[in-house]
Tab-separated table of C-alpha atoms in Angstrom:
chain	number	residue	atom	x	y	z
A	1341	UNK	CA	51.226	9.038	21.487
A	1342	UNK	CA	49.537	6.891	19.613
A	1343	UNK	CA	45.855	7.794	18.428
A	1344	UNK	CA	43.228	5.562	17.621
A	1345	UNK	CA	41.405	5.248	14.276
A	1346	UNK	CA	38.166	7.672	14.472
A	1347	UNK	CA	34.884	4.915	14.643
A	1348	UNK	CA	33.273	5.013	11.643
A	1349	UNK	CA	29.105	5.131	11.431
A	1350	UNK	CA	26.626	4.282	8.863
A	1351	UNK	CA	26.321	8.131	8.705
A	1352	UNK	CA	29.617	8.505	7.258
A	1353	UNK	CA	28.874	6.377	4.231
A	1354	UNK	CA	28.107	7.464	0.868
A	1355	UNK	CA	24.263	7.869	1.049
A	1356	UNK	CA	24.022	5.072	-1.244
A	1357	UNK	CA	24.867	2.139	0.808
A	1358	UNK	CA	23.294	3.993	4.313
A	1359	UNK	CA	20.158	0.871	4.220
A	1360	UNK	CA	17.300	3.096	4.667
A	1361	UNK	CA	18.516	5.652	1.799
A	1362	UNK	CA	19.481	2.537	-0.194
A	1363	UNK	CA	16.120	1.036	0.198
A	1364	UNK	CA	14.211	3.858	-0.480
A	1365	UNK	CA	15.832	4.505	-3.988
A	1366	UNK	CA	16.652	0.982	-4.939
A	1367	UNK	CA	13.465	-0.737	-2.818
A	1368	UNK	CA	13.718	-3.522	-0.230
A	1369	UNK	CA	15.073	-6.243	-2.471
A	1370	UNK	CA	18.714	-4.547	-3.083
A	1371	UNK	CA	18.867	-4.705	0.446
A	1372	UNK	CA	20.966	-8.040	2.023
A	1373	UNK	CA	19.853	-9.396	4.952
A	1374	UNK	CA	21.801	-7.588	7.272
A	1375	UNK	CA	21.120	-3.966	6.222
A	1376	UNK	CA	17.219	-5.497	6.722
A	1377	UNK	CA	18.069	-6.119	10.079
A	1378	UNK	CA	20.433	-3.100	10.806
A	1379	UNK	CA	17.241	-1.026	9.877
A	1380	UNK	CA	15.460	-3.246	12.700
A	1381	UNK	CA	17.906	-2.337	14.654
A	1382	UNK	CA	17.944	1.535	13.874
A	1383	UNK	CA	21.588	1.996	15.575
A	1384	UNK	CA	24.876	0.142	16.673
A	1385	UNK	CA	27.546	1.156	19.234
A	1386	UNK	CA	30.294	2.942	19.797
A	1387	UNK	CA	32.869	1.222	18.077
A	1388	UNK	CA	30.356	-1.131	15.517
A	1389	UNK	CA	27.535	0.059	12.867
A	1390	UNK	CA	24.573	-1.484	12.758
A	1391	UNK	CA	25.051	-3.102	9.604
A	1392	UNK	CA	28.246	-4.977	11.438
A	1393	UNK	CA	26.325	-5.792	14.259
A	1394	UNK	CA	23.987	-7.544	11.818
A	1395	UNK	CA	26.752	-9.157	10.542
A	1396	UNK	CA	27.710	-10.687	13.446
A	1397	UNK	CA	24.487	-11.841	14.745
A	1398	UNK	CA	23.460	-13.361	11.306
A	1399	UNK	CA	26.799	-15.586	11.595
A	1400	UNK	CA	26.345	-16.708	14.363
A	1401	UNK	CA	23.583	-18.614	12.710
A	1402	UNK	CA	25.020	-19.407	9.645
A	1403	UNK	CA	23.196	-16.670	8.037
A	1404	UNK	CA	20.008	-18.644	8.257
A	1405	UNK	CA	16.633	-16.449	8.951
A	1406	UNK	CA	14.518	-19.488	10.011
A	1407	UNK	CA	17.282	-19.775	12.777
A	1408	UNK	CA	17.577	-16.026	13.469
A	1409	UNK	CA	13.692	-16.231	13.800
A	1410	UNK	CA	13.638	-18.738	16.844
A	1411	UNK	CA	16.053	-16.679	18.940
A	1412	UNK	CA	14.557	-15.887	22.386
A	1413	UNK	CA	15.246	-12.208	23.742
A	1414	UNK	CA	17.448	-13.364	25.963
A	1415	UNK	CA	20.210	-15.020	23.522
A	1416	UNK	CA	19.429	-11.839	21.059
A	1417	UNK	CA	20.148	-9.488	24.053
A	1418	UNK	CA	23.509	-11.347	24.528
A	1419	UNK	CA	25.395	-9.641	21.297
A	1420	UNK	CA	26.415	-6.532	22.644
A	1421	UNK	CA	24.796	-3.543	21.341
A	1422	UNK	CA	21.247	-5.591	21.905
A	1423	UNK	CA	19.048	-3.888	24.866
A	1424	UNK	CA	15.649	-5.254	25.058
A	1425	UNK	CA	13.965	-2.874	22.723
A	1426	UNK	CA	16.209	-4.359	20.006
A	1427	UNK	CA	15.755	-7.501	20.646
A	1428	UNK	CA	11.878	-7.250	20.722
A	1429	UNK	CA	11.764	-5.185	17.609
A	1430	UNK	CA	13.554	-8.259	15.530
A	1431	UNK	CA	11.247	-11.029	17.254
A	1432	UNK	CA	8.258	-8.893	16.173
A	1433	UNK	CA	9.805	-8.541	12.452
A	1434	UNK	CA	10.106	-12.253	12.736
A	1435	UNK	CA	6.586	-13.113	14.100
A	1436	UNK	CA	5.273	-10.878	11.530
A	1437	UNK	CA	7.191	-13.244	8.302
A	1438	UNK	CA	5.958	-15.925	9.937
A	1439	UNK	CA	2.400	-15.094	9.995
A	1440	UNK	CA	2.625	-13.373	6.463
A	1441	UNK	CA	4.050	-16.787	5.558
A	1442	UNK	CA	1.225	-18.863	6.840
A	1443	UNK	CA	-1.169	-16.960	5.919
A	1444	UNK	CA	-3.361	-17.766	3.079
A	1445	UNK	CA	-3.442	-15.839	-0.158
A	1446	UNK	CA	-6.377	-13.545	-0.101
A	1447	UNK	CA	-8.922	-14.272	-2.592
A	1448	UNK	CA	-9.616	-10.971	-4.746
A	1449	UNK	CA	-13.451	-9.924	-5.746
A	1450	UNK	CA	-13.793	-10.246	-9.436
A	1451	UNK	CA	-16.091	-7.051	-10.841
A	1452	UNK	CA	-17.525	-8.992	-13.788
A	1453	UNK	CA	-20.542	-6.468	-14.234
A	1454	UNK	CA	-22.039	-3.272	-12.875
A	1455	UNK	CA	-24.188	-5.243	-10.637
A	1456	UNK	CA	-21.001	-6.853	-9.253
A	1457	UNK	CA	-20.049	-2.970	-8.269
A	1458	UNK	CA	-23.464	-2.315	-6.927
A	1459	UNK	CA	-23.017	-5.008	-4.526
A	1460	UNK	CA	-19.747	-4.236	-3.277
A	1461	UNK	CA	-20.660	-0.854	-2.931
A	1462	UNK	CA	-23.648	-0.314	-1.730
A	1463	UNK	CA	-23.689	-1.495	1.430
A	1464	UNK	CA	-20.592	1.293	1.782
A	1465	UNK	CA	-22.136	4.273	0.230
A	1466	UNK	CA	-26.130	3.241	0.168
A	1467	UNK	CA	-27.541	4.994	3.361
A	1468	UNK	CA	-25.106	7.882	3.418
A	1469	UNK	CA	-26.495	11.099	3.971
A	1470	UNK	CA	-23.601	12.959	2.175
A	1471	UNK	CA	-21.748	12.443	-1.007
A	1472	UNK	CA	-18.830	10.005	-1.215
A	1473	UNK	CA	-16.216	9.476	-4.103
A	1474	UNK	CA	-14.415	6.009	-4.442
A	1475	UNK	CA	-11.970	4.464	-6.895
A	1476	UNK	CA	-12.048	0.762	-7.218
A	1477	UNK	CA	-8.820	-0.399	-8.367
A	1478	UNK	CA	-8.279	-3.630	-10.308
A	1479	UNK	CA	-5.584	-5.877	-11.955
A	1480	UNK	CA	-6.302	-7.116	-15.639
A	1481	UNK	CA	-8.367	-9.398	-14.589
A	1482	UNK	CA	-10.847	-7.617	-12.993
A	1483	UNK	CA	-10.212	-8.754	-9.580
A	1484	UNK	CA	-10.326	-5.839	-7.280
A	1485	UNK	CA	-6.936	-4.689	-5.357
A	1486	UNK	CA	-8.094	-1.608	-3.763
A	1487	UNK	CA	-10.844	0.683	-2.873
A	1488	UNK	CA	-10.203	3.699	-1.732
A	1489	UNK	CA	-12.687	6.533	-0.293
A	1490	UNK	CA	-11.238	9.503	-2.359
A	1491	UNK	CA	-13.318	12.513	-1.029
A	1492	UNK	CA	-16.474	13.161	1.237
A	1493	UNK	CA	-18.217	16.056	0.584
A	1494	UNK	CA	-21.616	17.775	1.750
A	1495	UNK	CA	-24.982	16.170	0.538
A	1496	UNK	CA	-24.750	18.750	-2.658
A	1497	UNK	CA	-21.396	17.361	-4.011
A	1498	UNK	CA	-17.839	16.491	-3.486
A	1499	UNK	CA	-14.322	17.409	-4.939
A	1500	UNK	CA	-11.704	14.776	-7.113
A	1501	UNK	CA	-7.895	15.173	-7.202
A	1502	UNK	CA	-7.330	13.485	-10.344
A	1503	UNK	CA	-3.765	13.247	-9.646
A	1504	UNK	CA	-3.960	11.050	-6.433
A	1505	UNK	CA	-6.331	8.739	-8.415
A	1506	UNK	CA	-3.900	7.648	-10.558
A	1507	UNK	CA	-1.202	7.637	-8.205
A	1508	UNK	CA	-2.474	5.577	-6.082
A	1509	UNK	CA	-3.187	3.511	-9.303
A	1510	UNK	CA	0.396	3.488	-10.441
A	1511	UNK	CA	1.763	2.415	-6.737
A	1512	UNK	CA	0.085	-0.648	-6.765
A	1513	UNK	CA	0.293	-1.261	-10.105
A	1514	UNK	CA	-3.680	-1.360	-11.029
A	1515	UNK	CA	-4.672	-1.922	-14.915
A	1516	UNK	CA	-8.189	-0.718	-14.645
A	1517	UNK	CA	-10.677	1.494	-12.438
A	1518	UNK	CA	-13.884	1.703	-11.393
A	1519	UNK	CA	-15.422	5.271	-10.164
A	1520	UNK	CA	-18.545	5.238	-8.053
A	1521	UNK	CA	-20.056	7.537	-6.126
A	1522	UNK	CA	-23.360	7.711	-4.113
A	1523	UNK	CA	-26.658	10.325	-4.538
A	1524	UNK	CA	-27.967	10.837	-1.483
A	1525	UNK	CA	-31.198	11.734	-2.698
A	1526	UNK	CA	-32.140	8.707	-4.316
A	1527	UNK	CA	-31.584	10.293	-8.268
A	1528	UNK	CA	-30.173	8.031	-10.596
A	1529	UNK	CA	-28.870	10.306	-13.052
A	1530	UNK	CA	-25.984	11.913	-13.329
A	1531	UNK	CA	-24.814	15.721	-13.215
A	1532	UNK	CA	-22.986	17.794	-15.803
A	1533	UNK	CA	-20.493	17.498	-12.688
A	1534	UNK	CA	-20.882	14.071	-12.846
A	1535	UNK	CA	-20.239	13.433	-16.676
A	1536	UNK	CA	-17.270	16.326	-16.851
A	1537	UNK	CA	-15.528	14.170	-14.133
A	1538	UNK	CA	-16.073	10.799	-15.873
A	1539	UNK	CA	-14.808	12.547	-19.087
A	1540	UNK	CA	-11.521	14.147	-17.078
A	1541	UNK	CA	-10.374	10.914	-15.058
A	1542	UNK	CA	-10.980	8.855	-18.281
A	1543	UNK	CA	-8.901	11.140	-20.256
A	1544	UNK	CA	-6.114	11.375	-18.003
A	1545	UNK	CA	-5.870	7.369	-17.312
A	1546	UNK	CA	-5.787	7.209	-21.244
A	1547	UNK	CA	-2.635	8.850	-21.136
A	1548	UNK	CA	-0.772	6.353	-18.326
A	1549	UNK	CA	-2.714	3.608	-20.055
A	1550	UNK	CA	-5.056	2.557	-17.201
A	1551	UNK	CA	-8.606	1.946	-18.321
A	1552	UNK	CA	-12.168	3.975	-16.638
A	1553	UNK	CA	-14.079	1.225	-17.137
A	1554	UNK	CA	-17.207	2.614	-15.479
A	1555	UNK	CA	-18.851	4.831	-13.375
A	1556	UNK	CA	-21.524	3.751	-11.099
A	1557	UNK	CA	-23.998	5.962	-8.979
A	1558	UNK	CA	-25.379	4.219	-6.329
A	1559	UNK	CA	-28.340	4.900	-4.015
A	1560	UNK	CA	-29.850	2.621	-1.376
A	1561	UNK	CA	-32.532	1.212	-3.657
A	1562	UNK	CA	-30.598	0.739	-7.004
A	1563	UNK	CA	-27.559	2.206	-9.390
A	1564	UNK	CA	-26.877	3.840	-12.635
A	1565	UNK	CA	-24.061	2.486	-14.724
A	1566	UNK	CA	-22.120	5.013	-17.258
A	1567	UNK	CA	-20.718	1.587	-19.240
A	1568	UNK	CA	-24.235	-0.132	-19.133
A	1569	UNK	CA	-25.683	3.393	-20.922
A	1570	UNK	CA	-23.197	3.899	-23.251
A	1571	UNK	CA	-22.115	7.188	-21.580
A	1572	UNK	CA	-18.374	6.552	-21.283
């Protein structure tokens, strides 16, 4: 009696080539355009992966993405191995390159002075009754990436993990920072808290080579700038 082959999955490949594990250590780009869309996809059948099954609906339009993008749900739902929750998933993956595509560059906020920071961030942190911590990011030209609120304490202080700081700064590959932080009560000047912090996230982004290039207090009425004092 004659047996037939066992059916084999994308689980039984070498973790390397599974697309999510490959993407994950080697990032989207190693990926071809059918392991993209076998992720879409999540699963194939019985006797087809889902990397096949991407193969086969990529050729049938000669491995062209503008064409796979104007597929209705009804001709994606006729490759077998497509239900309707497949077929939705890749015409939202498409919709969502198109609009990426269309959409224009965002223009970044260039911080050319502390009075540039005040402005961004004072309508955030001006009128807060409690403490907030934030970390403006920036590329080497000064033109903000990211801000990002990095604790919110009580009205008599707040905690820093240094360490997410400059994660988050090496993720999205940021050259400089800017740390600001609001006084409730209207004082300008800064704490020993204040200056030890300054002096301990400057330090550290010394040593990953990503510049503290101020520290700004802000209140609602005005702001206090570690650079502009020659604090540092």
């Amino acid at each position: 009696m004659l047996h037939s082959a066992p059916t084999i999955t994308i689980k039984d490949w070498s973790e390397e080539d599974q697309p999510r594990e490959k993407l994950l250590n080697k990032g989207e780009r190693a990926l071809s355009d059918a392991e993209l869309v076998a992720i879409l996809i999540g699963s194939g059948s019985r006797n087809e992966s889902a990397v096949a099954l991407s193969q086969r609906i990529l050729k049938s339009v000669d491995n062209n993405l503008q064409a796979l993008g104007k597929l209705s749900l009804s001709q994606l739902m006729e490759f077998k191995g497509i239900g309707q929750a497949k077929a939705i998933t890749i015409a939202a993956a498409m919709e969502l390159g198109r609009r990426r595509k269309d959409e224009e560059p965002k223009r970044l906020r260039q911080i050319t002075s502390s009075q540039s920071v005040f402005q961004l961030m004072q309508p955030i942190l001006g009128e807060l009754p409690h403490e907030e911590f934030w970390i403006i990011y920036m590329n080497n030209s000064n033109k903000v990436i990211r801000k990002e609120q990095l604790s919110k304490g009580s009205i008599t202080g707040t905690l820093v993990d240094v360490r997410l700081v400059y994660k988050i700064a090496l993720e999205i590959f940021a050259t400089s920072i800017i740390l600001c932080h609001n006084h409730p009560s209207g004082k300008l000047m800064p704490s020993t808290a204040d200056r030890e912090l300054t002096r301990k996230l400057k330090d550290a982004g010394e040593c990953l080579d990503v510049k503290v290039l101020d520290h700004v207090i802000v209140t609602q009425q005005g702001y206090y700038s570690f650079a502009d004092e020659g604090v540092l």
